[in-house]
Amino acid sequence: MSQTWWRGAAIYQVYLRSFADGNGDGIGDLAGLRSRLPYLKDLGIDAIWLNPWYPSPMADGGYDVADYRGIEPVFGTLAEAETFIEEAHELDIKVIIDVVPNHSSTASTWFQEALTDRGARDRFWFRDEPNDWQSIFGGPAWTQVADGQWYLHLFAPEQPDFNWDNPEVHREFEDVLRFWFERGVDGFRIDSAALLFKSDTSYEDLDEVHEVYRRWREVADEYGDRVLIGEVWLPDQERFTRYLRPDELHTAFNFDFLACPWEPAELRRVIDLTLTTHAPVGAPPTWVLSNHDVTRPVTRYGRADTAFAHGGRLHGVPSDPELGHRRARAAALLAMALPGSVYVYQGEELGLPEVEDLPDDQRQDPMYHRSGGTNRGRDGCRVPLPWAGDEPPFGFGGSSTWLPQPEGWRKVTAEAQSADLGSMLNLYRTALAHRRDLLGDGTLTWLTMGPDVLAFTRESGLTCVSNLGAAPVPLPPGRVLLTSGPLEDGALPSDTTVWLTSLA
Ligand code: NOJ
Ligand code: CA
């Protein structure tokens, strides 16, 4: 793979707890992931991004990191992680891991020291009086310790925020990056990347953060073709792309695209905005339909309101599964055809729906608990994958799963879908294979086919047409390579995407 492999890569997101269980305790792990590497190779992805695999009390699914240089024992060992990296590389698959610089875990050595020694508190945000900030998960953002001081946690109380005004924090993270680069990881996905610095009035997008990423870029560049990917949720695209200047992060997730409703004018607006704001900094856009924090696309797209917003997750709002599925297929081909890199969140390739009927007493997401249940949280997109067989745990490993799987998942297992040429899994496999040769990094040229149709051509000559209107539309010239659903008398029906190649 080239030095700039990340510019056009297809990156598969592994939420380790829910991917595959190698030792039968009901929780996904490295042994399970290693055993499924052939599946990922077959799927045709270029890289894997793993959510945090570090030792953690799991107050927030591992985003409460107790030790940045280790592996959570439930997942495996450091030696096994190194073996996994080697095995992935043998298959020509890159490995990206999560780094969580905004906050730590109350179980970390530094925080434990801070609790017992007031002189060791400057690595975090301890104050005599809290301000009025609310936690992003609900409830106050400050928790009081035994001696009366308060510490800041933008997320759960188990996730104390680091103080980035302290140079020791800078040194620590540069060292953590090196630790994993030296073990062969190809990049980092940076959690909550815009939140590191705090002023009296704000914790979002302070200018000082850019100096940190400039330094991290120097570190990454020392190791060659490594990549830094930002999780940057900012409403202002101009502010967003500042993180992607040539000496900062390589790419960042495109949440505007993810949150966008399935509406042609809005999609066109978001795609154009993405392209025009990325071009001046020379960073490739990314196209994301789902991740471990958001409602599964099949469920989203089957609703009357197809947009995504964290606050109003529309949990329980009726969704038409057939319509959602159809649109998710069309959206996948659209996302994969756009210039830049694309993300596939585990289970997206199986067309899994959001599991909305989880028993409340089994929900684990702090977002659910801290909001007093008003926000149902993210467990519904984190249910362990169905691999094979007729009943739970559907080949996940062992006899149970840490979150229950729906009985009806027999039809959506990877095994069942492999045998069905028309399945979501086979659509993803075929599309990713074509994408390798014909798509990825570059630019697009829009074609005009009416207000309900998104149509563009890529440098390779591939044309992508998505019809979001009610009536079928005639195909432009070309040979049909792939469709997300059957054509109707040679025309492209509603909620369907087609890829065509030039006739020559
Ligand atoms: C973003 C992560 O994607 C999410 O899962 C996590 O809860 C927060 N950051 C806090 O780390
Ligand atoms: Ca396990």
Coordinates of C-alpha atoms and ligand atoms in Angstrom, one line a residue:
M1 CA 0.0 0.0 0.0
S2 CA 1.2 3.5 -0.7
Q3 CA 2.4 6.2 1.7
T4 CA -1.0 7.8 1.4
W5 CA -3.1 4.7 1.8
W6 CA -5.4 6.5 4.2
R7 CA -6.6 9.0 1.6
G8 CA -8.9 6.5 -0.1
A9 CA -9.1 3.7 2.4
A10 CA -12.1 1.7 3.4
I11 CA -11.8 1.4 7.2
Y12 CA -13.8 -1.1 9.2
Q13 CA -14.6 -0.2 12.8
V14 CA -14.4 -3.0 15.3
Y15 CA -16.2 -2.5 18.6
L16 CA -14.2 -5.3 20.3
R17 CA -16.7 -6.2 23.0
S18 CA -19.3 -7.0 20.4
F19 CA -17.3 -8.4 17.5
A20 CA -16.4 -12.0 18.3
D21 CA -15.8 -13.9 21.5
G22 CA -12.8 -16.2 21.5
N23 CA -12.9 -17.6 25.0
G24 CA -16.6 -18.0 25.5
D25 CA -17.2 -15.5 28.3
G26 CA -19.8 -13.6 26.3
I27 CA -17.6 -10.6 25.6
G28 CA -15.7 -10.1 22.3
D29 CA -11.9 -10.2 22.5
L30 CA -8.7 -10.3 20.5
A31 CA -8.8 -14.1 20.1
G32 CA -12.3 -13.7 18.5
L33 CA -11.1 -10.8 16.3
R34 CA -8.0 -12.8 15.2
S35 CA -10.2 -15.7 14.2
R36 CA -12.4 -13.5 12.1
L37 CA -9.6 -11.7 10.2
P38 CA -10.3 -13.9 7.1
Y39 CA -13.9 -12.5 7.1
L40 CA -12.5 -9.0 7.1
K41 CA -10.0 -9.7 4.4
D42 CA -12.9 -11.2 2.3
L43 CA -15.0 -8.1 2.9
G44 CA -12.3 -6.1 1.2
I45 CA -11.4 -3.5 3.7
D46 CA -8.0 -1.7 3.9
A47 CA -7.8 -1.0 7.7
I48 CA -9.4 -1.8 11.0
W49 CA -10.1 0.8 13.6
L50 CA -10.5 -0.6 17.1
N51 CA -12.4 1.2 19.9
P52 CA -10.3 1.4 23.1
W53 CA -8.7 -1.9 24.0
Y54 CA -6.9 -0.6 27.1
P55 CA -7.4 -1.8 30.7
S56 CA -10.6 -0.2 31.9
P57 CA -13.4 -0.5 34.4
M58 CA -15.7 -0.1 31.4
A59 CA -17.8 2.7 32.9
D60 CA -18.0 4.0 29.3
G61 CA -17.3 0.9 27.2
G62 CA -13.5 1.4 27.5
Y63 CA -13.5 5.2 26.9
D64 CA -12.5 5.3 30.6
V65 CA -8.9 4.3 30.1
A66 CA -7.0 3.2 33.2
D67 CA -3.6 2.4 31.5
Y68 CA -2.7 3.7 28.0
R69 CA 0.1 1.2 27.6
G70 CA -1.8 -2.1 28.2
I71 CA -4.6 -4.3 27.0
E72 CA -7.8 -4.9 29.0
P73 CA -7.4 -8.5 30.4
V74 CA -11.0 -9.3 29.3
F75 CA -9.8 -8.6 25.7
G76 CA -6.4 -10.4 25.9
T77 CA -2.8 -9.4 26.5
L78 CA -0.3 -7.0 25.0
A79 CA 1.6 -9.9 23.4
E80 CA -1.7 -11.0 21.8
A81 CA -2.3 -7.4 20.5
E82 CA 1.1 -7.5 18.9
T83 CA 0.4 -10.8 17.3
F84 CA -2.9 -9.4 16.0
I85 CA -1.1 -6.4 14.5
E86 CA 1.3 -8.7 12.7
E87 CA -1.5 -11.0 11.5
A88 CA -3.5 -8.0 10.1
H89 CA -0.4 -6.7 8.4
E90 CA 0.3 -10.1 6.8
L91 CA -3.2 -9.8 5.3
D92 CA -2.3 -6.2 4.1
I93 CA -4.8 -4.7 6.6
K94 CA -3.7 -1.6 8.6
V95 CA -4.5 -1.2 12.3
I96 CA -5.8 2.0 13.8
I97 CA -6.4 2.3 17.5
D98 CA -8.3 4.8 19.6
V99 CA -6.5 7.2 21.9
V100 CA -8.4 9.1 24.5
P101 CA -6.6 12.3 25.4
N102 CA -9.5 14.4 26.9
H103 CA -10.1 12.2 29.9
S104 CA -8.8 9.2 31.8
S105 CA -10.3 6.8 34.3
T106 CA -10.8 7.2 38.0
A107 CA -8.9 3.9 38.2
S108 CA -5.8 5.3 36.5
T109 CA -2.6 5.6 38.6
W110 CA -2.5 9.4 38.1
F111 CA -6.1 9.9 39.4
Q112 CA -5.6 7.6 42.3
E113 CA -2.5 9.6 43.2
A114 CA -4.5 12.8 42.9
L115 CA -7.1 11.5 45.3
T116 CA -4.7 10.8 48.1
D117 CA -2.2 13.7 47.4
R118 CA -3.5 17.2 46.8
G119 CA -0.1 18.1 45.4
A120 CA -0.7 15.6 42.5
R121 CA -3.9 17.1 41.2
D122 CA -2.6 19.4 38.5
R123 CA -2.9 16.7 35.9
F124 CA -6.7 17.0 36.2
W125 CA -9.2 19.8 36.8
F126 CA -9.6 20.0 40.5
R127 CA -11.3 23.2 41.9
D128 CA -12.7 24.3 45.3
E129 CA -15.9 25.3 43.6
P130 CA -17.5 23.8 40.5
N131 CA -19.0 25.9 37.7
D132 CA -22.4 25.3 36.1
W133 CA -21.1 23.0 33.3
Q134 CA -23.3 19.9 32.6
S135 CA -21.8 16.6 31.6
I136 CA -22.3 15.6 27.9
F137 CA -24.0 12.4 29.3
G138 CA -26.3 14.4 31.6
G139 CA -26.0 15.6 35.1
P140 CA -23.4 18.0 36.5
A141 CA -19.8 17.9 35.0
W142 CA -18.2 18.1 38.5
T143 CA -17.9 15.5 41.2
Q144 CA -16.8 16.2 44.8
V145 CA -14.1 14.1 46.4
A146 CA -13.7 13.3 50.1
D147 CA -11.7 16.4 51.1
G148 CA -14.3 18.7 49.5
Q149 CA -12.6 19.6 46.2
W150 CA -14.4 19.0 42.9
Y151 CA -13.0 17.5 39.7
L152 CA -14.2 18.1 36.1
H153 CA -15.6 15.3 33.9
L154 CA -17.2 16.3 30.6
F155 CA -18.5 12.7 30.4
A156 CA -19.2 10.2 33.2
P157 CA -17.8 10.8 36.7
E158 CA -15.5 7.8 36.1
Q159 CA -13.8 9.9 33.3
P160 CA -11.9 12.7 34.9
D161 CA -10.7 15.3 32.4
F162 CA -7.0 15.9 31.9
N163 CA -5.5 19.3 32.4
W164 CA -3.8 20.1 29.1
D165 CA -2.2 23.2 30.5
N166 CA 0.2 20.9 32.3
P167 CA 3.2 19.9 30.1
E168 CA 3.4 16.5 31.8
V169 CA 0.1 15.6 30.1
H170 CA 1.7 16.5 26.7
R171 CA 4.7 14.4 27.4
E172 CA 2.7 11.5 28.5
F173 CA 0.6 11.4 25.3
E174 CA 3.5 11.8 23.0
D175 CA 5.0 8.8 24.7
V176 CA 1.8 6.8 24.4
L177 CA 1.7 7.5 20.7
R178 CA 5.3 6.3 20.4
F179 CA 4.6 3.2 22.5
W180 CA 2.0 2.0 20.0
F181 CA 3.7 3.2 16.8
E182 CA 6.7 1.1 17.9
R183 CA 4.4 -1.8 18.2
G184 CA 3.3 -1.4 14.6
V185 CA -0.1 0.5 14.8
D186 CA -0.7 2.4 11.7
G187 CA -2.7 5.3 13.2
F188 CA -4.8 6.7 15.9
R189 CA -8.5 7.7 16.1
I190 CA -8.5 10.6 18.5
D191 CA -11.4 10.7 20.9
S192 CA -13.2 14.0 21.6
A193 CA -10.3 15.7 19.8
A194 CA -11.7 19.2 20.1
L195 CA -12.3 19.2 23.9
L196 CA -8.8 19.1 25.4
F197 CA -8.4 22.7 26.5
K198 CA -10.7 24.6 28.8
S199 CA -11.2 28.2 29.6
D200 CA -13.4 29.8 32.2
T201 CA -16.3 29.9 29.7
S202 CA -15.7 27.1 27.2
Y203 CA -14.4 23.6 26.7
E204 CA -14.9 23.3 22.9
D205 CA -12.4 24.0 20.2
L206 CA -10.0 26.3 22.0
D207 CA -7.1 27.4 19.7
E208 CA -4.4 25.9 21.9
V209 CA -5.5 22.4 20.8
H210 CA -3.9 22.9 17.4
E211 CA -0.4 23.1 18.8
V212 CA -0.9 19.6 20.3
Y213 CA -1.9 18.1 17.0
R214 CA 1.0 19.8 15.2
R215 CA 3.3 18.1 17.7
W216 CA 1.5 14.8 17.3
R217 CA 1.8 15.1 13.5
E218 CA 5.6 15.5 13.9
V219 CA 5.7 12.3 16.0
A220 CA 3.5 10.4 13.5
D221 CA 5.7 11.6 10.6
E222 CA 8.8 10.2 12.3
Y223 CA 7.3 6.8 11.8
G224 CA 6.3 7.0 8.1
D225 CA 2.9 6.4 6.7
R226 CA 0.9 6.6 9.9
V227 CA -2.4 8.4 10.2
L228 CA -4.1 10.6 12.8
I229 CA -7.9 10.8 12.6
G230 CA -9.9 13.2 14.6
E231 CA -13.3 12.8 16.2
V232 CA -14.3 16.4 15.9
W233 CA -18.0 17.2 16.2
L234 CA -18.2 20.9 15.3
P235 CA -21.1 22.7 13.7
D236 CA -18.8 25.1 11.8
Q237 CA -17.1 23.5 8.9
E238 CA -14.4 26.2 8.7
R239 CA -13.5 25.5 12.4
F240 CA -13.6 21.8 11.6
T241 CA -11.2 21.9 8.7
R242 CA -8.6 23.8 10.8
Y243 CA -7.9 20.4 12.4
L244 CA -7.0 19.1 8.9
R245 CA -4.3 21.7 8.0
P246 CA -1.3 20.0 6.4
D247 CA 0.7 20.0 9.6
E248 CA -2.1 18.7 11.8
L249 CA -4.5 15.7 11.5
H250 CA -4.7 13.7 8.3
T251 CA -8.5 13.2 8.3
A252 CA -11.5 13.6 10.6
F253 CA -15.0 11.9 10.6
N254 CA -17.6 13.6 8.6
F255 CA -20.5 13.7 11.0
D256 CA -22.5 16.1 8.9
F257 CA -22.9 13.4 6.3
L258 CA -23.8 10.8 9.0
A259 CA -26.4 13.1 10.6
C260 CA -27.8 14.2 7.2
P261 CA -31.4 13.2 6.4
W262 CA -32.0 11.0 3.4
E263 CA -33.1 13.9 1.3
P264 CA -31.5 14.9 -2.0
A265 CA -31.0 18.6 -1.5
E266 CA -29.6 18.2 2.0
L267 CA -27.3 15.4 0.9
R268 CA -26.1 17.5 -2.0
R269 CA -25.5 20.5 0.2
V270 CA -23.5 18.4 2.8
I271 CA -21.4 16.7 0.1
D272 CA -20.6 20.0 -1.6
L273 CA -19.8 21.7 1.6
T274 CA -17.5 18.8 2.6
L275 CA -15.7 19.0 -0.7
T276 CA -15.3 22.7 -0.7
T277 CA -14.1 23.0 2.8
H278 CA -11.6 20.1 2.5
A279 CA -10.1 21.1 -0.8
P280 CA -8.1 24.2 0.5
V281 CA -6.4 22.1 3.2
G282 CA -5.7 19.2 0.9
A283 CA -7.2 16.6 3.3
P284 CA -9.4 13.9 1.9
P285 CA -13.0 13.9 3.1
T286 CA -14.4 10.9 5.0
W287 CA -17.8 9.3 4.5
V288 CA -19.4 7.8 7.6
L289 CA -22.9 6.3 7.9
S290 CA -22.6 4.8 11.4
N291 CA -20.5 4.1 14.4
H292 CA -20.8 2.9 18.0
D293 CA -22.5 6.1 19.1
V294 CA -25.4 6.5 16.7
T295 CA -28.6 4.8 15.6
R296 CA -28.0 2.1 13.0
P297 CA -28.8 3.4 9.5
V298 CA -31.3 0.7 8.6
T299 CA -33.5 2.0 11.5
R300 CA -32.8 5.7 10.9
Y301 CA -33.6 5.6 7.2
G302 CA -36.9 3.7 7.8
R303 CA -38.3 6.5 9.8
A304 CA -40.3 9.6 8.7
D305 CA -37.4 11.7 10.1
T306 CA -34.2 10.2 8.7
A307 CA -31.8 12.6 10.3
F308 CA -29.6 11.7 13.3
A309 CA -29.2 13.9 16.5
H310 CA -27.6 12.8 19.7
G311 CA -30.2 14.4 21.9
G312 CA -33.3 13.1 20.2
R313 CA -32.3 9.6 19.2
L314 CA -36.0 8.9 18.2
H315 CA -35.8 5.7 20.1
G316 CA -39.0 3.7 19.6
V317 CA -40.2 6.0 16.8
P318 CA -41.7 3.6 14.2
S319 CA -39.3 2.6 11.4
D320 CA -40.2 0.7 8.2
P321 CA -37.6 -2.1 8.0
E322 CA -38.0 -2.7 4.3
L323 CA -37.7 1.0 3.4
G324 CA -34.8 1.4 5.8
H325 CA -32.9 -1.5 4.3
R326 CA -33.4 -0.3 0.8
R327 CA -32.2 3.2 1.6
A328 CA -29.3 1.9 3.7
R329 CA -28.2 -0.1 0.6
A330 CA -28.5 2.9 -1.6
A331 CA -26.6 5.1 0.9
A332 CA -23.8 2.6 1.2
L333 CA -23.1 2.7 -2.5
L334 CA -23.3 6.5 -2.5
A335 CA -20.9 6.8 0.5
M336 CA -18.4 4.3 -1.1
A337 CA -18.4 6.2 -4.4
L338 CA -17.6 9.6 -3.0
P339 CA -14.0 10.9 -3.1
G340 CA -12.0 10.1 0.1
S341 CA -12.1 7.4 2.6
V342 CA -15.1 5.5 3.9
Y343 CA -15.9 3.9 7.3
V344 CA -17.9 0.7 7.8
Y345 CA -19.1 0.1 11.4
Q346 CA -19.3 -3.6 12.3
G347 CA -22.7 -5.0 11.5
E348 CA -23.4 -2.2 9.0
E349 CA -22.4 -4.7 6.3
L350 CA -25.0 -7.1 7.7
G351 CA -27.7 -4.4 7.7
L352 CA -28.3 -4.9 11.4
P353 CA -31.1 -2.7 12.8
E354 CA -30.8 -0.7 16.0
V355 CA -32.0 -3.1 18.8
E356 CA -34.6 -0.9 20.6
D357 CA -36.2 -3.5 22.8
L358 CA -33.2 -4.2 25.1
P359 CA -34.4 -4.8 28.7
D360 CA -33.7 -1.6 30.6
D361 CA -32.0 -3.5 33.4
Q362 CA -29.4 -4.7 30.9
R363 CA -28.6 -1.4 29.4
Q364 CA -25.0 -0.4 30.2
D365 CA -24.5 3.0 28.5
P366 CA -23.8 5.8 31.0
M367 CA -25.8 8.0 28.6
Y368 CA -28.9 6.0 29.5
H369 CA -28.2 6.0 33.2
R370 CA -27.1 9.6 33.6
S371 CA -30.0 11.0 31.6
G372 CA -32.4 9.1 34.0
G373 CA -33.5 7.0 31.1
T374 CA -34.8 9.9 29.0
N375 CA -32.0 9.2 26.5
R376 CA -32.0 5.5 25.7
G377 CA -28.3 5.6 24.9
R378 CA -26.1 3.6 22.5
D379 CA -26.5 0.0 23.6
G380 CA -28.8 -0.7 20.7
C381 CA -26.0 -0.3 18.1
R382 CA -23.6 -2.3 20.2
V383 CA -25.3 -5.7 20.4
P384 CA -22.9 -8.6 19.7
L385 CA -22.7 -9.6 16.1
P386 CA -24.6 -12.6 14.7
W387 CA -22.1 -14.9 12.9
A388 CA -23.9 -18.2 12.3
G389 CA -26.6 -20.6 13.4
D390 CA -30.3 -20.4 14.3
E391 CA -30.4 -19.1 17.7
P392 CA -28.5 -16.7 20.1
P393 CA -25.6 -16.4 20.5
F394 CA -25.4 -17.0 16.8
G395 CA -21.8 -18.2 16.8
F396 CA -20.6 -15.2 18.7
G397 CA -18.7 -17.6 21.0
G398 CA -19.7 -19.3 24.2
S399 CA -23.3 -19.6 25.3
S400 CA -24.3 -16.0 26.1
T401 CA -23.6 -12.4 25.1
W402 CA -23.0 -9.4 27.3
L403 CA -26.1 -7.7 25.6
P404 CA -28.9 -10.0 24.4
Q405 CA -29.3 -10.5 20.7
P406 CA -32.7 -10.5 19.1
E407 CA -34.1 -14.1 18.4
G408 CA -34.9 -13.1 14.9
W409 CA -31.2 -12.5 13.9
R410 CA -31.0 -16.0 12.3
K411 CA -31.7 -14.4 8.9
V412 CA -29.0 -11.8 9.2
T413 CA -26.0 -13.9 10.3
A414 CA -22.8 -13.6 8.3
E415 CA -23.3 -17.2 7.4
A416 CA -26.8 -16.8 6.1
Q417 CA -25.9 -13.7 4.2
S418 CA -22.8 -15.2 2.6
A419 CA -25.1 -17.8 0.9
D420 CA -27.5 -15.1 -0.4
L421 CA -26.2 -13.3 -3.4
G422 CA -28.6 -10.4 -2.9
S423 CA -27.7 -9.9 0.8
M424 CA -26.3 -6.7 2.3
L425 CA -23.1 -8.5 3.1
N426 CA -22.6 -9.5 -0.6
L427 CA -23.5 -5.9 -1.7
Y428 CA -20.7 -4.6 0.6
R429 CA -18.2 -7.3 -0.6
T430 CA -18.9 -6.5 -4.3
A431 CA -18.9 -2.8 -3.8
L432 CA -15.7 -2.7 -1.8
A433 CA -13.9 -4.8 -4.4
H434 CA -14.9 -2.4 -7.2
R435 CA -14.1 0.5 -5.0
R436 CA -10.5 -0.6 -4.6
D437 CA -10.0 -0.3 -8.4
L438 CA -12.3 2.5 -9.3
L439 CA -12.9 4.8 -6.4
G440 CA -11.4 6.3 -3.3
D441 CA -9.2 9.4 -3.2
G442 CA -9.8 12.1 -5.8
T443 CA -12.6 14.4 -7.0
L444 CA -16.0 14.2 -8.6
T445 CA -17.9 15.9 -11.4
W446 CA -21.6 16.3 -10.8
L447 CA -24.1 15.4 -13.5
T448 CA -27.5 17.1 -13.7
M449 CA -30.3 14.6 -13.5
G450 CA -33.0 16.6 -11.7
P451 CA -33.6 17.7 -8.1
D452 CA -34.3 14.2 -6.7
V453 CA -31.2 12.6 -8.1
L454 CA -27.5 12.7 -7.0
A455 CA -25.3 11.8 -9.9
F456 CA -21.6 12.2 -10.4
T457 CA -18.7 10.8 -12.3
R458 CA -15.3 9.9 -10.9
E459 CA -11.9 10.0 -12.6
S460 CA -12.0 6.3 -13.3
G461 CA -15.1 6.8 -15.4
L462 CA -17.4 5.3 -12.8
T463 CA -20.7 7.1 -12.6
C464 CA -22.8 6.9 -9.4
V465 CA -26.5 7.7 -9.5
S466 CA -28.8 7.7 -6.4
N467 CA -32.5 8.3 -7.0
L468 CA -34.2 9.7 -3.9
G469 CA -37.4 10.6 -5.7
A470 CA -40.6 8.6 -5.9
A471 CA -40.5 7.9 -9.7
P472 CA -38.0 5.8 -11.6
V473 CA -35.4 7.7 -13.6
P474 CA -33.7 6.6 -16.9
L475 CA -30.0 5.6 -16.5
P476 CA -27.3 7.7 -18.0
P477 CA -25.1 6.0 -20.6
G478 CA -22.8 3.3 -19.4
R479 CA -22.6 -0.3 -18.4
V480 CA -24.3 -1.2 -15.2
L481 CA -21.7 -2.5 -12.7
L482 CA -23.7 -2.7 -9.5
T483 CA -27.1 -1.7 -8.2
S484 CA -28.3 -1.5 -4.6
G485 CA -31.6 -2.9 -5.8
P486 CA -33.2 -4.2 -9.0
L487 CA -33.9 -1.9 -11.9
E488 CA -37.4 -1.4 -13.1
D489 CA -37.7 -1.8 -16.9
G490 CA -34.2 -0.5 -17.2
A491 CA -34.8 2.6 -15.1
L492 CA -33.5 3.4 -11.6
P493 CA -36.3 3.1 -9.0
S494 CA -36.8 5.1 -5.9
D495 CA -34.2 4.9 -3.1
T496 CA -31.8 3.0 -5.3
T497 CA -28.2 3.6 -6.3
V498 CA -26.4 2.4 -9.4
W499 CA -22.8 2.3 -10.4
L500 CA -22.0 2.4 -14.1
T501 CA -18.8 2.3 -16.0
S502 CA -18.1 4.0 -19.3
L503 CA -19.1 2.0 -22.3
A504 CA -15.6 1.9 -23.8
Ligands
NOJ1 C1 -16.7 9.6 21.8 C2 -16.8 8.2 21.8 O1 -17.0 7.7 20.5 C3 -17.9 7.8 22.7 O2 -18.2 6.4 22.6 C4 -17.4 8.1 24.1 O3 -18.5 7.9 25.0 C5 -17.0 9.6 24.3 N1 -16.2 10.0 23.2 C6 -16.3 9.8 25.5 O4 -15.0 9.2 25.4
CA2 CA -14.3 -13.2 25.5

